[in-house]
Amino acid sequence: MQVRTRHTPTFGVARLVLAPGEAVLADPLTIAATSYGLAVEVKGAGAKAVALCTAGTEGGWIDAAPVLPGDLHQVELDGTHGWCLARHSWIASSSTVAMNPEAPPMQAIFGGAEGFMNYAHGQGAVVLACYGALDLVTLEAGEAVTISSDHVVAFADTVQCRLRPSAPDGVQSIQTGEGLVFDFAGPGAVLTQARGPRRLTTWLRANGVSPRS
């Protein structure tokens, strides 16, 4: 899979170019267009739906456009280390990349419960979207930082992390990340987004904007 981006950094669109017979996994909500004849099979439903897209004998392409405006980022997995991904940030990955929400890094963070992140490992490309601009935080060994869960896009599994409440008595949810922050320690990379999707929802509600308005 070759990834060609356009309209970044504000309204990124990723064109996924596939070789003959090549398959890719994508978030169905992000598929804006495909080359004619490309097969799309959606498996699962709701937030867990995944589209298996397979090119024909002449290859093909998919245009993946994130729901929220912002930048795109491509992570190349070499089989050595995996990445922890915010579920809402993933838009596509090579079929050779496996997603495992029950992997040891996820168990360590969420204690066996299903959380708001997934774990990618294997070899191939992973395409991520962020709300707003993308920032790369590179942590040296022993360097630490605290980041709101709403602003975390992904991080390498070489990074030590701890998930904790941002306020002891506040509302918290490991399904959405609400009311939680990450404490990270290096070495490794953390990808963050300049805007927070949940903060947008909170702002809209606070200002009288809702689906029923």
Coordinates of N, CA and C in Angstrom, one line a residue:
M1 N 0.8 -1.2 0.0 CA 0.0 0.0 0.0 C 0.9 1.2 0.0
Q2 N 0.6 2.1 -0.9 CA 1.2 3.4 -0.9 C 0.2 4.5 -0.5
V3 N 0.7 5.4 0.3 CA -0.2 6.4 0.9 C 0.2 7.8 0.4
R4 N -0.7 8.4 -0.3 CA -0.5 9.8 -0.8 C -1.5 10.7 -0.2
T5 N -1.0 11.7 0.5 CA -1.9 12.6 1.2 C -2.1 14.0 0.4
R6 N -3.2 14.6 0.6 CA -3.5 15.9 0.0 C -4.4 16.7 1.0
H7 N -4.4 18.0 0.8 CA -5.2 18.9 1.6 C -4.8 19.0 3.1
T8 N -3.6 18.5 3.3 CA -3.0 18.6 4.7 C -2.4 20.0 4.8
P9 N -2.3 20.6 6.1 CA -2.6 19.9 7.3 C -4.0 20.2 7.9
T10 N -4.9 20.9 7.1 CA -6.2 21.3 7.7 C -7.3 20.3 7.4
F11 N -7.4 19.8 6.2 CA -8.5 18.9 5.8 C -7.9 17.7 5.1
G12 N -7.0 16.9 5.7 CA -6.3 15.9 5.1 C -7.2 14.8 4.5
V13 N -6.8 14.3 3.3 CA -7.3 13.1 2.7 C -6.2 12.2 2.3
A14 N -6.4 10.9 2.6 CA -5.3 9.9 2.2 C -5.8 9.1 1.1
R15 N -5.0 9.1 0.0 CA -5.3 8.1 -1.1 C -4.4 6.9 -0.9
L16 N -5.1 5.8 -0.7 CA -4.4 4.5 -0.5 C -4.3 3.8 -1.8
V17 N -3.1 3.7 -2.4 CA -2.9 3.0 -3.7 C -2.5 1.6 -3.5
L18 N -3.3 0.7 -4.1 CA -3.2 -0.7 -3.9 C -2.7 -1.4 -5.1
A19 N -1.8 -2.4 -5.0 CA -1.3 -3.3 -6.0 C -2.4 -4.3 -6.4
P20 N -2.3 -4.9 -7.6 CA -3.3 -5.9 -8.0 C -3.6 -7.0 -6.9
G21 N -4.8 -7.1 -6.5 CA -5.2 -8.1 -5.5 C -4.8 -7.7 -4.0
E22 N -4.3 -6.6 -3.8 CA -3.9 -6.2 -2.5 C -5.1 -5.7 -1.7
A23 N -5.0 -6.0 -0.4 CA -6.2 -5.7 0.5 C -5.7 -4.7 1.6
V24 N -6.6 -3.9 2.1 CA -6.4 -2.9 3.1 C -7.6 -2.8 4.0
L25 N -7.4 -2.5 5.3 CA -8.5 -2.4 6.2 C -8.7 -0.9 6.4
A26 N -9.9 -0.4 6.5 CA -10.2 1.0 6.6 C -11.5 1.2 7.5
D27 N -11.6 2.4 8.1 CA -12.8 2.8 8.8 C -13.8 3.1 7.7
P28 N -15.0 2.4 7.7 CA -16.0 2.6 6.7 C -16.5 4.1 6.6
L29 N -16.5 4.8 7.8 CA -17.0 6.2 7.8 C -16.0 7.1 7.1
T30 N -14.8 6.7 6.8 CA -13.8 7.6 6.2 C -13.7 7.4 4.7
I31 N -14.4 6.3 4.1 CA -14.2 6.1 2.7 C -15.1 7.0 1.9
A32 N -14.4 8.0 1.2 CA -15.1 9.0 0.4 C -15.2 8.5 -1.0
A33 N -14.3 7.8 -1.6 CA -14.3 7.3 -3.0 C -13.4 6.2 -3.1
T34 N -13.6 5.4 -4.2 CA -12.7 4.3 -4.6 C -12.6 4.2 -6.1
S35 N -11.6 3.6 -6.6 CA -11.5 3.3 -8.0 C -12.6 2.3 -8.3
Y36 N -13.1 2.4 -9.6 CA -14.2 1.6 -10.0 C -13.9 0.1 -9.9
G37 N -14.8 -0.7 -9.3 CA -14.5 -2.2 -9.3 C -13.8 -2.6 -8.0
L38 N -13.4 -1.7 -7.2 CA -12.7 -2.1 -5.9 C -13.7 -2.7 -5.0
A39 N -13.4 -3.9 -4.4 CA -14.4 -4.6 -3.5 C -14.3 -4.0 -2.1
V40 N -15.4 -3.7 -1.5 CA -15.5 -3.2 -0.1 C -16.5 -4.1 0.6
E41 N -16.0 -4.8 1.7 CA -16.8 -5.7 2.5 C -16.7 -5.1 3.9
V42 N -17.8 -4.7 4.5 CA -17.9 -4.2 5.8 C -18.2 -5.3 6.8
K43 N -17.3 -5.4 7.8 CA -17.5 -6.4 8.9 C -17.7 -5.7 10.2
G44 N -18.6 -6.2 11.0 CA -19.0 -5.6 12.3 C -20.0 -4.5 12.1
A45 N -20.3 -3.8 13.2 CA -21.2 -2.7 13.2 C -20.8 -1.7 14.2
G46 N -21.4 -0.5 13.9 CA -21.1 0.6 14.8 C -19.7 1.0 14.9
A47 N -19.2 1.3 16.1 CA -17.8 1.8 16.3 C -16.8 0.7 16.0
K48 N -17.3 -0.6 15.9 CA -16.4 -1.7 15.7 C -16.4 -2.1 14.2
A49 N -17.1 -1.4 13.3 CA -17.1 -1.8 11.9 C -15.8 -1.5 11.3
V50 N -15.4 -2.5 10.4 CA -14.1 -2.4 9.6 C -14.4 -2.8 8.2
A51 N -13.9 -2.0 7.3 CA -14.1 -2.3 5.8 C -12.8 -3.0 5.3
L52 N -13.0 -4.2 4.7 CA -11.9 -4.9 4.0 C -12.0 -4.5 2.6
C53 N -11.1 -3.8 2.1 CA -11.1 -3.3 0.7 C -10.0 -4.0 -0.1
T54 N -10.4 -4.6 -1.2 CA -9.5 -5.4 -2.0 C -9.5 -4.9 -3.5
A55 N -8.3 -4.7 -4.0 CA -8.2 -4.2 -5.4 C -8.3 -5.4 -6.3
G56 N -8.7 -5.0 -7.6 CA -8.9 -6.0 -8.6 C -7.6 -6.4 -9.3
T57 N -7.7 -7.0 -10.4 CA -6.5 -7.4 -11.1 C -5.6 -6.3 -11.7
E58 N -6.1 -5.1 -11.7 CA -5.4 -4.0 -12.2 C -5.0 -3.0 -11.1
G59 N -5.2 -3.4 -9.8 CA -4.9 -2.5 -8.7 C -6.1 -1.6 -8.5
G60 N -5.9 -0.6 -7.6 CA -7.0 0.3 -7.3 C -6.5 1.3 -6.3
W61 N -7.5 2.1 -5.9 CA -7.2 3.1 -4.8 C -8.5 3.4 -4.0
I62 N -8.2 4.0 -2.8 CA -9.3 4.4 -1.9 C -8.9 5.8 -1.4
D63 N -9.9 6.7 -1.4 CA -9.7 8.0 -0.7 C -10.4 7.9 0.6
A64 N -9.5 8.1 1.7 CA -10.0 8.0 3.0 C -10.0 9.4 3.6
A65 N -11.1 10.0 4.0 CA -11.2 11.3 4.5 C -11.8 11.3 6.0
P66 N -11.0 11.7 7.0 CA -11.5 11.6 8.4 C -12.7 12.4 8.6
V67 N -13.5 12.1 9.6 CA -14.7 12.8 9.9 C -14.4 14.2 10.3
L68 N -13.4 14.4 11.2 CA -13.1 15.7 11.7 C -11.9 16.3 10.9
P69 N -11.9 17.6 10.8 CA -10.8 18.3 10.0 C -9.5 18.2 10.7
G70 N -8.4 18.0 10.0 CA -7.1 18.0 10.6 C -6.1 17.3 9.8
D71 N -5.0 17.0 10.4 CA -3.8 16.5 9.7 C -3.9 15.0 9.7
L72 N -3.0 14.4 8.9 CA -2.8 12.9 8.8 C -1.4 12.6 9.1
H73 N -1.2 11.3 9.5 CA 0.1 10.8 9.8 C 0.2 9.4 9.5
Q74 N 1.4 9.0 8.9 CA 1.6 7.6 8.6 C 2.7 7.0 9.5
V75 N 2.3 5.8 10.1 CA 3.3 5.1 10.9 C 3.7 3.8 10.2
E76 N 5.0 3.6 10.1 CA 5.4 2.3 9.4 C 5.9 1.3 10.5
L77 N 5.2 0.2 10.6 CA 5.6 -0.8 11.5 C 6.6 -1.8 10.9
D78 N 7.6 -2.1 11.6 CA 8.7 -3.0 11.0 C 8.7 -4.4 11.7
G79 N 7.7 -4.6 12.5 CA 7.6 -5.9 13.2 C 8.4 -6.0 14.5
T80 N 9.1 -4.9 14.8 CA 9.9 -4.9 16.0 C 9.1 -4.4 17.2
H81 N 8.4 -3.3 17.0 CA 7.6 -2.6 18.0 C 6.2 -2.3 17.5
G82 N 5.3 -2.3 18.4 CA 3.9 -2.0 18.1 C 3.6 -0.5 18.5
W83 N 2.4 -0.1 18.2 CA 1.9 1.2 18.6 C 0.5 1.1 19.2
C84 N 0.3 1.9 20.2 CA -1.0 2.0 20.9 C -1.7 3.2 20.2
L85 N -2.9 2.9 19.7 CA -3.7 3.9 18.9 C -5.0 4.3 19.5
A86 N -5.3 5.6 19.6 CA -6.7 6.0 19.9 C -7.6 5.5 18.9
R87 N -8.7 4.9 19.2 CA -9.6 4.2 18.3 C -10.1 5.3 17.2
H88 N -10.5 6.5 17.7 CA -11.0 7.5 16.8 C -10.0 8.0 15.8
S89 N -8.7 7.7 16.0 CA -7.6 8.2 15.2 C -7.3 7.3 14.0
W90 N -7.6 6.0 14.1 CA -7.3 5.1 13.1 C -8.2 5.2 11.9
I91 N -7.6 5.3 10.7 CA -8.5 5.4 9.5 C -8.2 4.2 8.5
A92 N -6.9 3.7 8.5 CA -6.6 2.6 7.6 C -5.3 2.0 8.0
S93 N -5.1 0.7 7.6 CA -3.9 0.0 7.8 C -3.7 -1.1 6.8
S94 N -2.5 -1.5 6.5 CA -2.2 -2.6 5.6 C -2.8 -3.9 6.2
S95 N -3.2 -4.8 5.3 CA -3.8 -6.1 5.8 C -2.7 -6.9 6.6
T96 N -1.5 -6.6 6.5 CA -0.4 -7.3 7.2 C -0.2 -6.7 8.6
V97 N -1.0 -5.7 9.0 CA -0.9 -5.1 10.3 C -2.1 -5.7 11.1
A98 N -1.8 -6.2 12.3 CA -2.9 -6.8 13.1 C -3.3 -5.8 14.2
M99 N -4.6 -5.8 14.5 CA -5.1 -5.0 15.6 C -5.5 -5.9 16.7
N100 N -5.0 -5.7 18.0 CA -5.3 -6.6 19.1 C -5.6 -5.8 20.3
P101 N -6.9 -5.5 20.6 CA -7.3 -4.7 21.8 C -7.0 -5.5 23.1
E102 N -6.6 -6.7 23.0 CA -6.3 -7.5 24.2 C -4.9 -7.8 24.4
A103 N -4.0 -7.1 23.6 CA -2.6 -7.3 23.7 C -2.1 -6.8 25.1
P104 N -0.9 -7.3 25.5 CA -0.4 -7.0 26.8 C -0.3 -5.5 27.1
P105 N 0.1 -4.6 26.2 CA 0.0 -3.2 26.5 C -1.3 -2.6 26.8
M106 N -2.4 -3.2 26.2 CA -3.7 -2.8 26.5 C -4.2 -3.3 27.8
Q107 N -3.8 -4.5 28.1 CA -4.1 -5.1 29.4 C -3.5 -4.3 30.6
A108 N -2.2 -3.8 30.3 CA -1.6 -3.0 31.3 C -2.3 -1.7 31.6
I109 N -2.8 -1.1 30.5 CA -3.5 0.2 30.7 C -4.9 0.1 31.2
F110 N -5.7 -0.9 30.7 CA -7.1 -0.9 31.0 C -7.4 -2.1 32.0
G111 N -6.5 -2.9 32.3 CA -6.7 -4.0 33.3 C -7.7 -5.1 32.8
G112 N -7.7 -5.3 31.5 CA -8.6 -6.4 31.0 C -9.9 -5.9 30.4
A113 N -10.3 -4.6 30.8 CA -11.5 -4.0 30.2 C -11.3 -3.5 28.8
E114 N -12.4 -3.3 28.1 CA -12.2 -2.7 26.8 C -12.2 -1.2 26.9
G115 N -11.1 -0.6 26.4 CA -10.8 0.8 26.5 C -11.0 1.6 25.2
F116 N -10.5 2.8 25.2 CA -10.7 3.7 24.0 C -9.5 3.6 23.1
M117 N -8.6 2.6 23.4 CA -7.4 2.5 22.5 C -7.3 1.1 21.9
N118 N -6.5 1.0 20.9 CA -6.2 -0.3 20.3 C -4.7 -0.5 20.1
Y119 N -4.3 -1.7 19.8 CA -2.9 -2.0 19.6 C -2.6 -2.5 18.3
A120 N -1.7 -1.9 17.5 CA -1.3 -2.3 16.2 C 0.1 -2.9 16.2
H121 N 0.3 -4.1 15.6 CA 1.6 -4.7 15.5 C 1.7 -5.5 14.2
G122 N 2.9 -5.8 13.8 CA 3.1 -6.5 12.5 C 4.0 -5.7 11.7
Q123 N 3.8 -5.8 10.3 CA 4.6 -5.0 9.4 C 3.6 -4.3 8.4
G124 N 3.9 -3.1 8.1 CA 3.1 -2.4 7.2 C 2.7 -1.0 7.6
A125 N 1.9 -0.3 6.9 CA 1.5 1.1 7.2 C 0.2 1.2 8.0
V126 N 0.2 2.2 8.8 CA -1.0 2.6 9.6 C -1.2 4.1 9.3
V127 N -2.4 4.4 8.9 CA -2.7 5.8 8.6 C -3.6 6.4 9.8
L128 N -3.2 7.5 10.4 CA -3.8 8.0 11.5 C -4.3 9.4 11.2
A129 N -5.5 9.8 11.8 CA -6.0 11.2 11.6 C -6.0 11.8 12.9
C130 N -5.9 13.2 12.9 CA -6.0 13.9 14.2 C -6.9 15.1 13.9
Y131 N -7.5 15.6 15.0 CA -8.4 16.7 15.0 C -7.5 17.9 15.2
G132 N -7.4 18.7 14.2 CA -6.4 19.9 14.2 C -5.0 19.5 13.8
A133 N -4.1 20.2 14.3 CA -2.7 19.9 13.9 C -2.1 18.8 14.7
L134 N -1.1 18.1 14.1 CA -0.4 17.0 14.7 C 0.9 17.5 15.4
D135 N 1.2 17.0 16.5 CA 2.4 17.3 17.2 C 3.1 16.0 17.6
L136 N 4.4 15.9 17.4 CA 5.2 14.8 17.8 C 6.0 15.1 19.0
V137 N 5.8 14.3 20.1 CA 6.5 14.5 21.3 C 7.5 13.4 21.4
T138 N 8.8 13.7 21.4 CA 9.9 12.7 21.5 C 10.4 12.8 22.9
L139 N 10.3 11.7 23.6 CA 10.7 11.6 25.0 C 12.1 10.8 25.1
E140 N 13.0 11.4 25.7 CA 14.3 10.8 26.0 C 14.1 9.8 27.2
A141 N 15.1 9.0 27.4 CA 15.0 8.1 28.6 C 14.9 8.8 29.9
G142 N 13.8 8.5 30.6 CA 13.6 9.2 31.9 C 12.8 10.5 31.8
E143 N 12.6 11.0 30.6 CA 11.8 12.2 30.5 C 10.3 11.9 30.6
A144 N 9.6 12.7 31.3 CA 8.2 12.4 31.5 C 7.3 13.6 31.1
V145 N 6.0 13.3 30.8 CA 5.1 14.4 30.5 C 3.7 13.8 30.8
T146 N 2.7 14.7 31.1 CA 1.3 14.4 31.3 C 0.5 15.0 30.2
I147 N -0.4 14.2 29.5 CA -1.2 14.6 28.4 C -2.6 14.2 28.5
S148 N -3.5 15.0 28.3 CA -5.0 14.7 28.3 C -5.2 13.6 27.3
S149 N -6.0 12.6 27.7 CA -6.3 11.5 26.8 C -7.0 11.9 25.6
D150 N -7.7 13.1 25.6 CA -8.5 13.6 24.5 C -7.5 14.1 23.4
H151 N -6.3 14.3 23.8 CA -5.3 14.9 22.8 C -4.3 13.8 22.4
V152 N -4.4 12.6 22.8 CA -3.4 11.6 22.5 C -3.9 10.8 21.2
V153 N -3.1 10.8 20.2 CA -3.4 10.1 18.9 C -2.9 8.7 19.0
A154 N -1.6 8.6 19.3 CA -0.9 7.3 19.4 C 0.4 7.4 20.1
F155 N 0.9 6.2 20.5 CA 2.3 6.3 21.1 C 2.9 4.9 20.9
A156 N 4.3 4.9 20.8 CA 5.0 3.7 20.6 C 5.0 2.8 21.9
D157 N 5.1 1.5 21.7 CA 5.0 0.7 22.9 C 6.3 0.7 23.7
T158 N 7.3 1.4 23.3 CA 8.5 1.6 24.0 C 8.3 2.6 25.2
V159 N 7.3 3.4 25.1 CA 7.0 4.4 26.1 C 6.3 3.8 27.3
Q160 N 6.7 4.2 28.5 CA 6.0 3.8 29.7 C 4.9 4.7 29.9
C161 N 3.7 4.2 30.3 CA 2.6 5.0 30.5 C 1.7 4.6 31.6
R162 N 1.0 5.5 32.2 CA 0.0 5.3 33.2 C -1.2 6.1 32.9
L163 N -2.4 5.5 33.0 CA -3.7 6.2 32.8 C -4.3 6.5 34.2
R164 N -4.6 7.8 34.5 CA -5.2 8.1 35.8 C -6.2 9.2 35.6
P165 N -7.1 9.4 36.7 CA -8.1 10.5 36.6 C -7.4 11.9 36.6
S166 N -8.0 12.8 35.8 CA -7.5 14.1 35.8 C -7.9 14.9 37.1
A167 N -9.1 14.5 37.7 CA -9.6 15.0 38.9 C -10.2 13.9 39.7
P168 N -9.8 13.7 41.0 CA -10.3 12.6 41.8 C -11.8 12.4 41.8
D169 N -12.6 13.4 41.8 CA -14.0 13.3 41.9 C -14.8 13.6 40.6
G170 N -14.0 13.6 39.5 CA -14.6 13.9 38.2 C -15.2 12.7 37.6
V171 N -16.0 12.9 36.5 CA -16.6 11.8 35.7 C -15.4 11.2 35.0
Q172 N -15.4 9.8 34.9 CA -14.3 9.1 34.3 C -14.9 7.9 33.4
S173 N -14.3 7.7 32.3 CA -14.7 6.6 31.5 C -13.5 6.0 30.7
I174 N -13.2 4.7 30.9 CA -12.2 4.1 30.1 C -12.6 3.7 28.7
Q175 N -14.0 3.7 28.5 CA -14.5 3.5 27.1 C -14.3 4.7 26.2
T176 N -14.3 5.9 26.8 CA -14.2 7.1 26.0 C -12.9 7.9 26.3
G177 N -12.4 7.7 27.5 CA -11.2 8.5 27.9 C -11.6 9.7 28.7
E178 N -12.9 9.9 28.9 CA -13.4 11.1 29.6 C -12.8 11.2 31.0
G179 N -12.3 12.4 31.4 CA -11.8 12.6 32.7 C -10.5 11.9 33.0
L180 N -9.7 11.5 32.0 CA -8.5 10.7 32.2 C -7.3 11.4 31.5
V181 N -6.1 11.2 32.1 CA -4.9 11.8 31.5 C -3.9 10.6 31.5
F182 N -2.9 10.8 30.6 CA -1.8 9.8 30.5 C -0.5 10.5 31.1
D183 N 0.2 9.7 31.9 CA 1.6 10.0 32.3 C 2.5 9.2 31.5
F184 N 3.3 9.8 30.7 CA 4.3 9.1 29.8 C 5.7 9.3 30.3
A185 N 6.5 8.3 30.1 CA 7.9 8.4 30.3 C 8.7 7.7 29.2
G186 N 9.8 8.4 28.8 CA 10.5 7.9 27.6 C 11.4 6.7 28.0
P187 N 12.0 6.1 26.9 CA 12.2 6.7 25.6 C 11.0 6.3 24.7
G188 N 10.8 7.1 23.7 CA 9.8 6.8 22.7 C 9.1 8.0 22.2
A189 N 8.1 7.8 21.3 CA 7.4 8.9 20.6 C 5.9 8.9 21.0
V190 N 5.3 10.0 21.2 CA 3.9 10.2 21.4 C 3.4 11.2 20.4
L191 N 2.3 10.8 19.7 CA 1.6 11.7 18.7 C 0.4 12.3 19.4
T192 N 0.3 13.6 19.3 CA -0.8 14.3 19.9 C -1.6 15.2 18.9
Q193 N -2.8 15.6 19.2 CA -3.6 16.4 18.3 C -3.9 17.7 19.1
A194 N -3.9 18.8 18.3 CA -4.1 20.2 18.9 C -5.5 20.4 19.4
R195 N -6.5 19.7 18.9 CA -7.8 19.8 19.4 C -8.4 18.5 20.0
G196 N -9.4 18.6 20.8 CA -9.9 17.4 21.5 C -11.3 17.2 21.0
P197 N -11.7 16.0 20.4 CA -13.1 15.7 20.0 C -14.1 15.8 21.1
R198 N -13.7 15.3 22.3 CA -14.7 15.4 23.4 C -14.9 16.8 23.9
R199 N -13.8 17.6 23.8 CA -14.0 19.0 24.2 C -14.9 19.8 23.3
L200 N -14.9 19.4 22.0 CA -15.8 20.0 21.0 C -17.2 19.7 21.4
T201 N -17.5 18.4 21.8 CA -18.8 18.0 22.2 C -19.3 18.8 23.4
T202 N -18.4 18.9 24.4 CA -18.7 19.6 25.6 C -19.0 21.1 25.3
W203 N -18.2 21.7 24.4 CA -18.4 23.1 24.1 C -19.7 23.3 23.4
L204 N -20.1 22.4 22.5 CA -21.3 22.5 21.7 C -22.5 22.4 22.7
R205 N -22.5 21.5 23.6 CA -23.6 21.3 24.5 C -23.7 22.6 25.5
A206 N -22.5 23.1 25.9 CA -22.5 24.2 26.8 C -23.0 25.5 26.2
N207 N -23.0 25.5 24.8 CA -23.4 26.7 24.1 C -24.8 26.5 23.4
G208 N -25.5 25.5 23.9 CA -26.8 25.2 23.4 C -26.9 24.6 22.1
V209 N -25.8 24.0 21.6 CA -25.9 23.3 20.3 C -25.9 21.8 20.5
S210 N -27.0 21.1 20.0 CA -27.1 19.7 20.2 C -27.9 19.1 19.0
P211 N -27.9 17.8 18.8 CA -28.7 17.2 17.7 C -30.1 17.6 17.7
R212 N -30.7 18.1 18.9 CA -32.1 18.4 18.9 C -32.3 19.9 18.8
S213 N -31.2 20.7 18.6 CA -31.4 22.1 18.6 C -32.1 22.5 17.3

